[in-house]
PDB file of C-alpha atoms in Angstrom:
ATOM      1  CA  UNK A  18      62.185 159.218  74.339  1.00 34.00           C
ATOM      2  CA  UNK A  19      62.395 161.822  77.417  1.00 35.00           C
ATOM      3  CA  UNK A  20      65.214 164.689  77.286  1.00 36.00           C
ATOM      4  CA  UNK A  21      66.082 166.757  79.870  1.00 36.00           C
ATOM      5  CA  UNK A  22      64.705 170.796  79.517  1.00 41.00           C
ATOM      6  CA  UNK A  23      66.489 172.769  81.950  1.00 45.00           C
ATOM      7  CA  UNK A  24      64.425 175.621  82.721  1.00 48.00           C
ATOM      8  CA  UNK A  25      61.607 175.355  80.294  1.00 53.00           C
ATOM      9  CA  UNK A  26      59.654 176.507  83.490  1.00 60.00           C
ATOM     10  CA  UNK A  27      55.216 177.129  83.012  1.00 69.00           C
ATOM     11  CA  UNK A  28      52.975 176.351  80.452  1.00 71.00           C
ATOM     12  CA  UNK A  29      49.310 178.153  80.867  1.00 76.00           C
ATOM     13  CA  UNK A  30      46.350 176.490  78.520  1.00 79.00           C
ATOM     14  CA  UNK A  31      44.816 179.135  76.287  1.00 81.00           C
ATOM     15  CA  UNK A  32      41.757 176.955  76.344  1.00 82.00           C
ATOM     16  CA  UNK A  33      41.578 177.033  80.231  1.00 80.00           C
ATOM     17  CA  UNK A  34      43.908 179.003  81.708  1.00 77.00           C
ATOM     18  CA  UNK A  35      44.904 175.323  83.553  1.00 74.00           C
ATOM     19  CA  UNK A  36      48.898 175.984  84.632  1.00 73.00           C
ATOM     20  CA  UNK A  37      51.528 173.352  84.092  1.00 72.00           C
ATOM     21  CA  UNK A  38      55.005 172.857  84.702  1.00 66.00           C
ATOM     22  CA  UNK A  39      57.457 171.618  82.272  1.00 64.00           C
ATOM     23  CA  UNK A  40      60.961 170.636  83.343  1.00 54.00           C
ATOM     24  CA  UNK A  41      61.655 167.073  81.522  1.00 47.00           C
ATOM     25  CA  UNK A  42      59.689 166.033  78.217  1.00 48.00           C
ATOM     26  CA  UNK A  43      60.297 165.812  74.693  1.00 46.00           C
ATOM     27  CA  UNK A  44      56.536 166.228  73.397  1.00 61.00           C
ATOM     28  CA  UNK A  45      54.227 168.613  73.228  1.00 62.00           C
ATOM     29  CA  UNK A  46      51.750 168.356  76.505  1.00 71.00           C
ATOM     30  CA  UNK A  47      48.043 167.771  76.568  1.00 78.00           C
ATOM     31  CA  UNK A  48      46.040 170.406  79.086  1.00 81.00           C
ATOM     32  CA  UNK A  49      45.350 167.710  81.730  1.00 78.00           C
ATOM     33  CA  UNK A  50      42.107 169.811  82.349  1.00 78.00           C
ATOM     34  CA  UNK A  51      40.655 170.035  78.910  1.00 86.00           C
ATOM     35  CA  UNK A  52      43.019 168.240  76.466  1.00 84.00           C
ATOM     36  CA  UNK A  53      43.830 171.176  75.267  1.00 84.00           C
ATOM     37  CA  UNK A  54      47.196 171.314  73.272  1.00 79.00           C
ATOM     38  CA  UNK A  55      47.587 175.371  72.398  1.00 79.00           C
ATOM     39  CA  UNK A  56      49.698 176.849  75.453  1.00 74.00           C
ATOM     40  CA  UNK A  57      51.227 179.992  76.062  1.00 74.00           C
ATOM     41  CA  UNK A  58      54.480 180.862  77.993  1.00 69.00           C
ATOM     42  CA  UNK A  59      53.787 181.745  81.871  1.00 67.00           C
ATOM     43  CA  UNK A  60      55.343 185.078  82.309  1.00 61.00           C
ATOM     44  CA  UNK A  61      57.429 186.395  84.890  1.00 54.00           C
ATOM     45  CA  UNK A  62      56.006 189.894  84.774  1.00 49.00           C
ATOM     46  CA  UNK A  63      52.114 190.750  85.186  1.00 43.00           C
ATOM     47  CA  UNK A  64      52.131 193.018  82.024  1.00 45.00           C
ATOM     48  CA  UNK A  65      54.440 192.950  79.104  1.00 47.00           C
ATOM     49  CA  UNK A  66      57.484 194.798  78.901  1.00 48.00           C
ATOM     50  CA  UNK A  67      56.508 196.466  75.405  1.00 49.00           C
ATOM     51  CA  UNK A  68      53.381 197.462  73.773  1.00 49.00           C
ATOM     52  CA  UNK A  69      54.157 195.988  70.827  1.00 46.00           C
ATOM     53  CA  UNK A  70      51.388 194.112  68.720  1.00 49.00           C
ATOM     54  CA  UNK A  71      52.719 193.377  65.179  1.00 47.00           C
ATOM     55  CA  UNK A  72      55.980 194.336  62.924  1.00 51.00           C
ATOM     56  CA  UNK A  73      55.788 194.498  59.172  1.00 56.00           C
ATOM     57  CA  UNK A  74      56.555 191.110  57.122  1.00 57.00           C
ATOM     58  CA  UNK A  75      59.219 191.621  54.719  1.00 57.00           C
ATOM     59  CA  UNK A  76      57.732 192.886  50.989  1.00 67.00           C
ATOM     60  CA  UNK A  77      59.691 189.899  49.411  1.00 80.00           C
ATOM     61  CA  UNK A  78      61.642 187.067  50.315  1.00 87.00           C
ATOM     62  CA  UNK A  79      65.313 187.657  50.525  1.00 90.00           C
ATOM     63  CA  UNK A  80      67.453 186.668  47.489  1.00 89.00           C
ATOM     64  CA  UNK A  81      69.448 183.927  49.193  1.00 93.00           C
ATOM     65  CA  UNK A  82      65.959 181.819  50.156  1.00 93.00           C
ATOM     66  CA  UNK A  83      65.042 180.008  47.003  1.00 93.00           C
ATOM     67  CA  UNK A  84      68.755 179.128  46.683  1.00 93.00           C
ATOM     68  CA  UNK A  85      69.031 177.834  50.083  1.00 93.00           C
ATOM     69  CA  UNK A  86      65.281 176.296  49.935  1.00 92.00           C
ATOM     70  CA  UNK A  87      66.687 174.085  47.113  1.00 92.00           C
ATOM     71  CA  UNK A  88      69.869 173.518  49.109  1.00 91.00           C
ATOM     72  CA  UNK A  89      68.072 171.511  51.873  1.00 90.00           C
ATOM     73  CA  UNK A  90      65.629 170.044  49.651  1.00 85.00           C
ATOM     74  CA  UNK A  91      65.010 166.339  50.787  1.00 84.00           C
ATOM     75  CA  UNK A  92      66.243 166.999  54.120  1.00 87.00           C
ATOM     76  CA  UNK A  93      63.605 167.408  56.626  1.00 87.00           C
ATOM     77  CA  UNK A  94      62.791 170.778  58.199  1.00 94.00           C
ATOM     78  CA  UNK A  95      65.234 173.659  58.397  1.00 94.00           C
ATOM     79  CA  UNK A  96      65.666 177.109  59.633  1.00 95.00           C
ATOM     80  CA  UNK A  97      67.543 179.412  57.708  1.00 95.00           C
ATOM     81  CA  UNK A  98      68.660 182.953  58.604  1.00 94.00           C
ATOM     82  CA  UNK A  99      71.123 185.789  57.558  1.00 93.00           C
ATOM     83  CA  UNK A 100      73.727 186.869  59.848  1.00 90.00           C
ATOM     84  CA  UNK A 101      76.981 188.741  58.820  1.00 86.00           C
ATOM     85  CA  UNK A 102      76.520 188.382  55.036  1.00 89.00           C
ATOM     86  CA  UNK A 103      76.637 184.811  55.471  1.00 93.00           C
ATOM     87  CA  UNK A 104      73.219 182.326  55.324  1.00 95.00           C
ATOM     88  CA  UNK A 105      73.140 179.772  57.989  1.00 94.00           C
ATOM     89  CA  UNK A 106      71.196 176.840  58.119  1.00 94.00           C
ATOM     90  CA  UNK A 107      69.973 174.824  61.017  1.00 93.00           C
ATOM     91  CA  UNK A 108      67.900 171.561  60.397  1.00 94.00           C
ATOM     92  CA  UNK A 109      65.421 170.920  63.141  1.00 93.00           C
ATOM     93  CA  UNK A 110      65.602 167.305  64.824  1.00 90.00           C
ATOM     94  CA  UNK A 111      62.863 165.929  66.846  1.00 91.00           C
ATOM     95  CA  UNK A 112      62.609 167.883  70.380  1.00 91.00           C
ATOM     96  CA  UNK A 113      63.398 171.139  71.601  1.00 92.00           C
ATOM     97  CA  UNK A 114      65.482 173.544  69.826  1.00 93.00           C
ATOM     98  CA  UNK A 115      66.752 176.282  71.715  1.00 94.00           C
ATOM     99  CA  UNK A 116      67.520 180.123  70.023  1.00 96.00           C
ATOM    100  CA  UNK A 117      68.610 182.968  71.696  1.00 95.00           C
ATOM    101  CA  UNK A 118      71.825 184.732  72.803  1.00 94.00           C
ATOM    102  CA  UNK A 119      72.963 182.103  75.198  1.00 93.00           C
ATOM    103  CA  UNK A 120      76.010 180.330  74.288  1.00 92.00           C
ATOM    104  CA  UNK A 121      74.235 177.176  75.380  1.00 92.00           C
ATOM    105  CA  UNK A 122      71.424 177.966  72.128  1.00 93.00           C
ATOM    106  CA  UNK A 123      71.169 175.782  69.294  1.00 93.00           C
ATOM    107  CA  UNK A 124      70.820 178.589  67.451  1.00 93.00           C
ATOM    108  CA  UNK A 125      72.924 181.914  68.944  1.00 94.00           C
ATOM    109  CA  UNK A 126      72.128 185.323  67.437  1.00 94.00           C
ATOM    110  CA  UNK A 127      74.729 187.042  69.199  1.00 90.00           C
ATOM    111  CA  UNK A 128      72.816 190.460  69.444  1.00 91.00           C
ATOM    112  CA  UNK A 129      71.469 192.918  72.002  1.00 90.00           C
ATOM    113  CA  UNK A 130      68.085 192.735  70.440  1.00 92.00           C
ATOM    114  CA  UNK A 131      67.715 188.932  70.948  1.00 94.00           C
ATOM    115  CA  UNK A 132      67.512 187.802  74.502  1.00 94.00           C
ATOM    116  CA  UNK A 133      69.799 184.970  76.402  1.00 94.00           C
ATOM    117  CA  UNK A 134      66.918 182.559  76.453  1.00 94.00           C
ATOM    118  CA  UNK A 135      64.201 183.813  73.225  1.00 95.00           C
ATOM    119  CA  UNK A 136      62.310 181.086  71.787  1.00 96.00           C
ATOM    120  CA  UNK A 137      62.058 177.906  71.398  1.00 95.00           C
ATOM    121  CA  UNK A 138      61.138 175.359  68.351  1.00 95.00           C
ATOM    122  CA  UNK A 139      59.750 172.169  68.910  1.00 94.00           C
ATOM    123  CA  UNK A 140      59.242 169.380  66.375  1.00 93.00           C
ATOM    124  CA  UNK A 141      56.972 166.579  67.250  1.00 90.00           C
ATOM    125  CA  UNK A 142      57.220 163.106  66.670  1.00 89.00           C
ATOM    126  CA  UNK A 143      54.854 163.555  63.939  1.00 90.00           C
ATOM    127  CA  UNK A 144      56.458 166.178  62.728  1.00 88.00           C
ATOM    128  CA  UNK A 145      54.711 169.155  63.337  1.00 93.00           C
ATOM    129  CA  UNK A 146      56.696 172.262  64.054  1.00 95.00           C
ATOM    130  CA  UNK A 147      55.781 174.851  67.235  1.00 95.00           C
ATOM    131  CA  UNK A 148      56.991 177.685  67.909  1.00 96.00           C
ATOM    132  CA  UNK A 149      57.525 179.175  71.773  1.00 95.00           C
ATOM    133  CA  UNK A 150      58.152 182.122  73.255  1.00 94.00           C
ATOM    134  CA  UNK A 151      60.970 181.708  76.027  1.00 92.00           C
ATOM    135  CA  UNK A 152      59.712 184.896  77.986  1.00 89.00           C
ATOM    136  CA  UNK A 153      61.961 187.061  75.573  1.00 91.00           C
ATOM    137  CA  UNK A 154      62.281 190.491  76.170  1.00 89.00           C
ATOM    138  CA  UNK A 155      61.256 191.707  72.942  1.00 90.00           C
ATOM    139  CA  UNK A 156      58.685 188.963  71.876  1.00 93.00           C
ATOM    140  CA  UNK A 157      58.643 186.647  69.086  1.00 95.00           C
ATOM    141  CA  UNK A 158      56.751 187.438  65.964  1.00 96.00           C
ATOM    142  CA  UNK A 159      55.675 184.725  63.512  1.00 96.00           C
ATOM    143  CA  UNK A 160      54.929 186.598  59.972  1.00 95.00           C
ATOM    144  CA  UNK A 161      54.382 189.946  61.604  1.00 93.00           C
ATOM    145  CA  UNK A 162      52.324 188.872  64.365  1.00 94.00           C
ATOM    146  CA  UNK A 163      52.932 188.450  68.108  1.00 94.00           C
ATOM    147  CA  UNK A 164      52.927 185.212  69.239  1.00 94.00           C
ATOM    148  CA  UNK A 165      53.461 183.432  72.475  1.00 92.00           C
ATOM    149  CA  UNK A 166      52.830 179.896  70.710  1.00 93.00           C
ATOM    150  CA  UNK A 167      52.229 178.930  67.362  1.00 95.00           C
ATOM    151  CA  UNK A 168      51.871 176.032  64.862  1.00 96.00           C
ATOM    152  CA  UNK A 169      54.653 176.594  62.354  1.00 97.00           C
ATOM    153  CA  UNK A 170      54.578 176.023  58.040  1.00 96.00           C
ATOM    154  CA  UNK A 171      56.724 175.865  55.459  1.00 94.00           C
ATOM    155  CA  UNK A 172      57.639 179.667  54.847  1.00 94.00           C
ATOM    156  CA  UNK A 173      57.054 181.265  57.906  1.00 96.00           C
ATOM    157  CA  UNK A 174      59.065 184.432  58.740  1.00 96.00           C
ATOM    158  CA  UNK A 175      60.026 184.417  62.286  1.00 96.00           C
ATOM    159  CA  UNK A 176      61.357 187.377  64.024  1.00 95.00           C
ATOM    160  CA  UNK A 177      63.652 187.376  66.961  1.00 95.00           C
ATOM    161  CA  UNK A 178      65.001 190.646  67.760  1.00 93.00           C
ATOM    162  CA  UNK A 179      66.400 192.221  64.063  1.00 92.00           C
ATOM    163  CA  UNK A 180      66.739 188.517  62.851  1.00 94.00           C
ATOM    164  CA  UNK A 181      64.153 186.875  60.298  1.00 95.00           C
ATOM    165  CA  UNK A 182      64.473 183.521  60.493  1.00 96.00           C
ATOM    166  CA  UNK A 183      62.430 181.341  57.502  1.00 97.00           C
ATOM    167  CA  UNK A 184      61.086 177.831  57.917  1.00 96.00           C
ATOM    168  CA  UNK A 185      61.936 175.289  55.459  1.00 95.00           C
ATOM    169  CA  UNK A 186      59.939 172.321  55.732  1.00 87.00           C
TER     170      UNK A 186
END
């Protein structure tokens, strides 16, 4: 199956440094120089914008988790988050998942800390989960580290801008 990704833009392999461009496909990519299958996001600026290398992981879980984790139980891989004293729930379907600001997002955090265009989640056909950062402004962290992309687990902590967003899978 091949989607359309509007402005997914460059890929750079952290095993080679090999640059590719991804406008249409629903999979993750193979490095066509080394096979490689860990990318980062090409950036549009030479150095980051902050000097920011990790943010502290929440002591505990919030309250709300364990209820919602047994909520979605039985039904594939979730995100869940917090936003206005209400929990929200996404479930993650095979593809690209789009979060950020933009009202085009499949998951909008309407916030000034959270850029139009933040990160993005893929799940593969096999059903591994990847997380991507979409050139935000104020980076993606995945439990309290910096990340540009990342393999994703049941019970990660994602952080994009004052949002912590938890994988249920």
């Amino acid at each position: 199956m091949t989607i359309a990704v509007r402005g997914l833009g460059g890929l750079i392999c952290e095993g080679c440094g090999y640059a590719i461009s991804m406008t249409v496909d629903d999979s993750v990519p193979a490095c066509p120089a080394c096979g490689g299958t860990s990318f980062k996001r090409a950036r549009a600026f030479e150095r980051p914008t902050a000097d920011i290398e990790s943010v502290g992981v929440a002591d505990s879980k919030p309250d709300w988790l364990k209820r919602t984790r047994a909520e979605v139980a039985g039904h594939g891989p979730h995100l869940a988050w917090e936003e206005g004293g209400e929990v929200r729930t996404l479930p993650i379907a095979e593809g690209w998942a789009k979060v950020g600001r933009s009202t085009c997002a499949d998951v909008r955090l309407d916030d000034p800390t959270v850029s139009r265009r933040h990160a993005l989640i893929v799940r593969t056909e096999d059903g591994r989960l990847k997380a991507l950062d979409d050139r935000s402004l104020n980076g993606l962290f995945v439990n309290g580290e910096h990340v540009e992309w990342t393999a994703l687990t049941d019970g990660d902590e994602l952080e994009i801008g004052r949002f912590k967003i938890y994988v249920l899978a």
